[in-house]
Coordinates of C-alpha atoms in Angstrom, one line a residue:
M1 CA -20.1 26.2 -24.7
K2 CA -21.5 22.8 -23.8
K3 CA -18.2 21.0 -24.6
Y4 CA -16.5 23.0 -21.8
I5 CA -19.0 22.0 -19.1
P6 CA -17.4 18.5 -18.6
I7 CA -13.9 20.0 -18.5
V8 CA -15.0 22.5 -15.8
L9 CA -16.8 19.8 -13.8
V10 CA -13.9 17.4 -13.9
S11 CA -11.5 20.2 -13.0
C12 CA -13.6 21.2 -10.0
I13 CA -13.7 17.6 -8.8
A14 CA -10.0 17.2 -9.3
L15 CA -9.4 20.4 -7.2
I16 CA -11.6 19.0 -4.4
V17 CA -9.6 15.7 -4.4
W18 CA -6.3 17.6 -4.3
L19 CA -7.4 20.1 -1.7
P20 CA -6.6 17.9 1.4
L21 CA -3.1 17.4 0.0
L22 CA -2.6 21.1 -0.5
M23 CA -3.8 21.8 3.0
L24 CA -1.4 19.2 4.4
I25 CA 1.5 20.7 2.6
S26 CA 0.7 24.2 3.7
G27 CA 0.1 23.0 7.3
S28 CA 3.6 21.5 7.3
F29 CA 5.1 25.1 7.1
M30 CA 3.0 26.5 10.0
P31 CA 4.5 27.1 13.4
I32 CA 2.8 25.4 16.3
D33 CA 1.4 28.7 17.6
E34 CA -0.3 29.4 14.3
I35 CA -1.7 25.8 14.2
K36 CA -3.1 26.2 17.7
T37 CA -4.7 29.5 16.7
Y38 CA -6.4 27.9 13.7
F39 CA -7.3 24.6 15.4
G40 CA -7.8 25.7 18.9
P41 CA -11.6 25.3 18.8
V42 CA -11.1 21.6 17.9
L43 CA -7.9 20.6 19.6
L44 CA -7.9 22.7 22.8
G45 CA -11.7 23.0 23.4
G46 CA -11.8 26.7 22.5
S47 CA -14.8 28.6 21.1
G48 CA -15.5 29.5 17.5
F49 CA -14.7 27.5 14.4
A50 CA -11.5 25.9 13.2
K51 CA -10.0 27.1 9.9
W52 CA -7.2 26.0 7.6
P53 CA -5.7 28.6 5.3
L54 CA -3.9 27.4 2.1
I55 CA -1.0 29.9 2.7
P56 CA 0.5 30.1 6.2
A57 CA 0.7 33.6 7.7
Y58 CA 4.2 32.9 9.1
P59 CA 5.8 30.1 7.1
T60 CA 8.7 28.3 8.7
M61 CA 10.9 25.3 8.2
A62 CA 11.2 24.6 11.9
P63 CA 8.9 21.6 11.9
Y64 CA 11.0 19.9 9.2
I65 CA 14.2 20.6 11.1
E66 CA 12.7 19.3 14.3
L67 CA 11.6 16.1 12.6
L68 CA 14.6 15.4 10.4
L69 CA 17.3 16.4 12.9
D70 CA 15.8 15.9 16.4
S71 CA 13.5 12.9 16.0
P72 CA 15.6 9.6 15.8
A73 CA 12.4 7.6 16.5
F74 CA 11.1 8.7 13.1
F75 CA 14.0 7.3 11.2
A76 CA 14.0 4.1 13.2
M77 CA 10.3 3.5 12.3
F78 CA 11.0 4.5 8.7
W79 CA 13.6 1.8 8.3
N80 CA 11.3 -0.6 10.2
S81 CA 8.7 0.0 7.5
I82 CA 11.3 -0.7 4.8
K83 CA 12.4 -3.9 6.5
I84 CA 8.7 -5.0 6.7
V85 CA 7.2 -3.9 3.4
V86 CA 10.1 -4.9 1.0
P87 CA 10.3 -8.6 2.2
I88 CA 6.5 -8.8 2.0
L89 CA 6.4 -7.6 -1.6
I90 CA 9.4 -9.9 -2.6
G91 CA 7.7 -12.9 -1.0
Q92 CA 4.4 -12.1 -2.7
V93 CA 6.0 -12.0 -6.1
C94 CA 8.0 -15.2 -5.5
F95 CA 5.0 -17.2 -4.2
G96 CA 2.2 -15.4 -6.0
M97 CA 3.6 -15.6 -9.6
P98 CA 3.8 -19.4 -9.8
A99 CA 0.4 -19.8 -8.1
A100 CA -1.2 -17.3 -10.5
W101 CA 0.5 -19.0 -13.5
A102 CA -0.7 -22.4 -12.4
F103 CA -4.3 -21.3 -12.0
A104 CA -4.2 -19.5 -15.4
R105 CA -2.4 -22.0 -17.6
F106 CA -2.8 -25.5 -16.0
E107 CA -5.7 -27.8 -15.6
F108 CA -5.8 -29.9 -12.4
P109 CA -8.4 -31.5 -10.1
C110 CA -10.5 -29.1 -8.0
K111 CA -8.9 -26.1 -9.7
K112 CA -12.1 -24.0 -9.6
L113 CA -12.8 -25.0 -6.0
L114 CA -9.3 -24.0 -4.9
F115 CA -9.4 -20.7 -6.8
T116 CA -12.7 -20.0 -5.2
L117 CA -11.1 -20.6 -1.8
Y118 CA -8.4 -18.1 -2.8
I119 CA -11.0 -15.5 -3.5
A120 CA -12.8 -16.2 -0.2
L121 CA -9.6 -15.7 1.7
M122 CA -9.0 -12.5 -0.2
L123 CA -12.3 -11.1 0.9
M124 CA -11.8 -11.9 4.6
P125 CA -10.9 -8.7 6.5
F126 CA -8.1 -8.8 9.0
Q127 CA -10.5 -8.7 11.9
V128 CA -11.8 -12.2 10.9
T129 CA -8.4 -13.8 10.6
M130 CA -6.8 -11.9 13.5
V131 CA -7.3 -14.5 16.3
P132 CA -6.3 -17.5 14.2
N133 CA -3.2 -15.7 13.0
Y134 CA -2.4 -14.6 16.5
L135 CA -2.6 -18.2 17.8
V136 CA -0.5 -19.6 15.0
L137 CA 2.2 -16.9 15.4
D138 CA 2.2 -17.5 19.1
K139 CA 2.8 -21.3 18.6
M140 CA 5.6 -20.4 16.1
N141 CA 7.2 -17.9 18.6
L142 CA 6.9 -15.1 16.0
L143 CA 4.9 -12.6 18.1
N144 CA 6.7 -9.4 18.7
T145 CA 8.9 -9.9 15.7
R146 CA 8.9 -8.5 12.1
G147 CA 8.1 -12.0 10.9
A148 CA 4.7 -11.7 12.6
L149 CA 3.8 -9.2 9.9
I150 CA 5.9 -10.6 7.0
Y151 CA 5.0 -14.3 6.9
P152 CA 1.2 -14.0 6.9
L153 CA 1.2 -11.3 4.2
V154 CA 3.7 -13.1 2.0
F155 CA 1.0 -15.7 1.3
F156 CA -1.8 -13.2 0.9
T157 CA -4.1 -14.2 -2.0
F158 CA -4.9 -10.8 -3.6
P159 CA -1.7 -10.6 -5.7
V160 CA -2.5 -14.0 -7.0
F161 CA -5.9 -12.8 -8.1
I162 CA -4.4 -9.7 -9.9
M163 CA -1.6 -11.6 -11.7
Y164 CA -3.9 -14.5 -12.6
R165 CA -6.0 -12.1 -14.8
F166 CA -3.0 -11.1 -16.8
F167 CA -1.6 -14.6 -17.2
K168 CA -5.1 -15.8 -18.3
S169 CA -5.3 -13.1 -21.0
I170 CA -2.2 -14.4 -22.8
P171 CA -3.3 -16.0 -26.1
E172 CA -3.2 -19.7 -26.1
A173 CA -1.6 -19.6 -29.6
M174 CA 1.6 -18.1 -28.1
I175 CA 1.8 -20.8 -25.5
E176 CA 1.3 -23.5 -28.1
A177 CA 4.0 -21.9 -30.3
T178 CA 6.6 -22.0 -27.5
K179 CA 5.7 -25.7 -27.0
M180 CA 6.3 -26.4 -30.6
D181 CA 9.7 -24.8 -30.4
G182 CA 10.6 -27.2 -27.6
A183 CA 10.2 -24.8 -24.6
G184 CA 9.2 -26.4 -21.4
H185 CA 6.8 -25.0 -18.8
F186 CA 9.6 -23.0 -17.0
R187 CA 10.9 -21.4 -20.2
T188 CA 7.4 -20.6 -21.3
F189 CA 6.8 -18.9 -17.9
I190 CA 10.0 -16.9 -18.1
H191 CA 9.9 -15.8 -21.7
I192 CA 6.2 -15.5 -22.3
G193 CA 4.4 -15.3 -18.9
L194 CA 6.7 -12.7 -17.2
P195 CA 7.0 -10.2 -20.1
L196 CA 3.2 -10.3 -20.9
G197 CA 2.2 -10.4 -17.3
A198 CA 4.5 -7.6 -16.1
A199 CA 1.7 -5.1 -15.8
G200 CA -0.2 -7.5 -13.4
I201 CA 3.0 -8.0 -11.3
V202 CA 3.6 -4.2 -11.1
S203 CA 0.0 -3.5 -10.2
A204 CA 0.1 -6.1 -7.5
L205 CA 3.3 -4.5 -6.1
V206 CA 1.9 -1.0 -6.2
L207 CA -1.3 -2.0 -4.4
G208 CA 0.6 -4.0 -1.9
F209 CA 3.0 -1.2 -1.1
L210 CA 0.2 1.3 -0.6
E211 CA -1.6 -1.0 1.8
Y212 CA 1.4 -2.3 3.8
W213 CA 3.1 1.1 4.0
N214 CA 0.1 2.4 5.9
M215 CA -1.0 -0.7 7.9
I216 CA -1.9 0.0 11.5
E217 CA -4.0 -2.9 12.9
Q218 CA -1.5 -5.7 12.2
P219 CA 1.6 -4.1 14.0
L220 CA -0.6 -3.0 16.9
T221 CA -1.9 -6.6 17.3
F222 CA 1.3 -8.6 16.8
I223 CA 4.1 -6.3 17.9
Q224 CA 4.4 -4.9 21.5
D225 CA 8.0 -3.8 21.2
K226 CA 7.8 -0.1 20.1
S227 CA 11.3 -0.3 18.7
L228 CA 10.0 -2.6 16.0
W229 CA 6.9 -0.5 15.1
P230 CA 6.6 0.7 11.5
L231 CA 6.3 4.3 10.5
S232 CA 2.5 4.1 10.3
L233 CA 2.4 4.0 14.1
Y234 CA 4.5 7.1 14.6
L235 CA 1.8 9.6 14.1
P236 CA -0.7 8.3 16.7
Q237 CA 2.1 8.9 19.4
I238 CA 2.4 12.6 18.7
A239 CA 0.8 15.0 21.2
V240 CA -1.1 18.2 20.4
D241 CA 2.0 20.3 21.2
Q242 CA 3.9 18.5 18.4
L243 CA 1.1 18.8 15.8
S244 CA 3.3 20.7 13.4
V245 CA 5.8 17.8 13.5
S246 CA 3.0 15.4 12.9
I247 CA 1.9 17.2 9.8
V248 CA 5.5 17.1 8.5
A249 CA 5.7 13.4 9.2
S250 CA 2.5 12.9 7.2
V251 CA 4.0 14.7 4.3
I252 CA 7.3 12.7 4.3
M253 CA 5.4 9.5 4.8
L254 CA 3.3 10.3 1.8
I255 CA 6.3 10.8 -0.5
P256 CA 7.3 7.1 -1.0
A257 CA 3.7 6.0 -1.6
L258 CA 3.3 8.8 -4.1
L259 CA 6.5 7.9 -5.9
V260 CA 5.5 4.2 -6.1
F261 CA 2.1 5.2 -7.3
L262 CA 3.5 7.4 -10.1
W263 CA 5.9 4.7 -11.1
G264 CA 3.3 2.0 -11.6
Q265 CA 0.2 4.2 -12.4
N266 CA -0.3 2.9 -15.9
D267 CA 0.1 -0.8 -14.9
L268 CA -2.1 -0.2 -11.8
E269 CA -4.9 1.1 -14.1
A270 CA -4.5 -1.9 -16.3
G271 CA -4.6 -4.2 -13.2
I272 CA -7.8 -2.6 -11.9
R273 CA -9.4 -3.1 -15.3
A274 CA -8.3 -6.7 -15.5
A275 CA -9.5 -7.4 -12.0
G276 CA -13.0 -6.2 -13.0
L277 CA -13.3 -8.5 -15.9
K278 CA -15.5 -11.6 -15.6
E279 CA -13.8 -14.9 -16.3

């Protein structure tokens, strides 16, 4: 009997974790009148308590039809998110991989000091760097453009930290063997570093996608033109009368993040473990 207690406990915790997602999916099939009935005490200042049933009383596809067929702003913001997130991730891989490989495999003056600076920059929240970034972007005439979001994040240091751990874990004997075979630094990086560090690269991409797909403060600070806003700023614009559409938008916005997470789940777990190891 005792061996089933941990299973039951973990199952209950998993159910609690999944409960908000189940409530979100069920709410996406509720008509607006039903939502107002359940959430009137909170949203409309009514009396009593709000409630959220797992199964709608009158399920409907109307909110999905309204969002997908009658909301062009949603699709415009969706593609804005794609045009922002994809270049950021590509840039982080192109600039982060060489930096991580250099920190992991090369010895050069002030290496530890420079890597410590990388870590310090990684720990700084956006609120600390917001004003300097704003001033620099203003001088470069990048404010109110997608570049205001892309360029600062391309050189973000967290992907370097993640990939560095994987490159550092490559056995030195393998590196020496490639040197004995006549391979240079570039060939060693391509044939040894990339295959063995692939998990670190994927985990950095997954974490980056999950963060940048949902970012709110950066676009609000650097972009005033609403036609350039990403999808993460679509939901705050929806009024109470469109709450059913808002719930559907939340479900659809969750799908790409969920697919990316499932794609890189194993590598992400390995990346988290590697990031927690002491050097």
